[in-house]
XYZ file of C-alpha atoms in Angstrom:
101
model
C -16.446 0.696 -1.444
C -16.737 -2.779 0.089
C -20.287 -1.992 1.253
C -22.794 -3.105 -1.400
C -25.326 -0.493 -0.258
C -22.928 2.244 -1.398
C -21.739 0.651 -4.685
C -23.797 2.949 -6.884
C -22.457 6.148 -5.306
C -19.945 8.371 -7.059
C -16.485 8.678 -5.494
C -17.294 12.232 -4.375
C -20.414 10.938 -2.580
C -18.437 8.112 -0.957
C -15.852 10.630 0.251
C -18.623 12.779 1.738
C -20.146 9.747 3.442
C -16.760 8.650 4.792
C -16.274 12.061 6.390
C -19.645 11.722 8.140
C -19.034 8.156 9.409
C -17.792 7.686 12.936
C -15.860 4.426 13.343
C -16.264 2.403 16.533
C -14.542 -0.834 17.529
C -16.350 -3.530 19.526
C -14.814 -6.574 21.185
C -16.332 -10.098 20.967
C -19.439 -10.322 23.140
C -19.807 -6.553 23.460
C -23.281 -5.154 22.781
C -23.518 -2.544 20.047
C -27.098 -1.916 21.178
C -29.824 -3.787 23.022
C -33.321 -4.796 22.026
C -35.823 -2.148 23.141
C -33.342 0.732 23.146
C -33.960 3.953 21.233
C -32.700 3.894 17.659
C -30.781 6.956 16.547
C -27.880 5.465 14.579
C -27.415 3.493 11.352
C -24.494 1.028 11.301
C -22.340 -0.428 8.535
C -19.952 -3.295 9.322
C -16.537 -2.224 8.075
C -14.737 -5.273 9.490
C -15.815 -8.312 11.493
C -19.034 -10.149 12.306
C -22.115 -9.186 14.336
C -24.881 -11.383 15.782
C -28.510 -10.282 15.740
C -30.168 -11.586 18.932
C -33.750 -11.451 20.172
C -35.573 -12.354 23.357
C -38.224 -15.017 22.927
C -41.529 -13.456 23.995
C -40.263 -10.923 26.535
C -37.053 -9.649 28.118
C -37.102 -12.379 30.785
C -36.549 -15.026 28.106
C -32.993 -15.882 27.004
C -31.709 -14.296 23.826
C -31.361 -16.396 20.697
C -29.229 -15.585 17.670
C -31.513 -15.083 14.688
C -28.889 -14.097 12.120
C -25.271 -13.127 11.625
C -23.986 -10.177 9.629
C -20.527 -9.734 8.115
C -18.307 -7.073 6.599
C -20.231 -4.928 4.121
C -23.649 -5.503 5.653
C -25.637 -2.912 7.587
C -28.163 -2.744 10.416
C -30.088 -0.335 12.597
C -32.157 1.180 9.807
C -35.534 -0.227 10.897
C -35.690 1.713 14.166
C -34.776 4.892 12.289
C -37.346 4.419 9.537
C -40.180 3.348 11.850
C -39.270 5.603 14.815
C -39.689 2.590 17.111
C -37.396 0.930 19.685
C -34.741 -1.512 18.464
C -36.370 -4.841 17.577
C -33.234 -6.888 18.343
C -29.873 -6.693 20.084
C -26.673 -6.525 18.054
C -23.590 -8.139 19.561
C -20.034 -8.332 18.210
C -19.120 -11.951 17.377
C -15.523 -11.028 16.620
C -13.575 -7.846 17.067
C -15.403 -5.596 14.671
C -15.324 -2.080 13.361
C -18.589 -0.403 12.470
C -19.269 2.889 10.756
C -21.981 4.909 12.496
C -24.240 7.510 10.898
């Protein structure tokens, strides 16, 4: 219920979604996924903070943080919708728990 994306769902729908979610815990600095990898999962941040990082130009360039996401926000949908590789890396900034679909 703390995820704005799901605010309009009925309790029965939220319960169904919760049963389908797989929770994973990531430690600070741990990659959730890397830029260029295949996208097959949608993520919702249940607790913590995640950094969105991208390589400048190509993979040989250092990564820069382009945005930070917090509890209640989601990511990973673009690769699923476009059927393309991940456009950025997602890295735990703090210990975080994400729900995976």
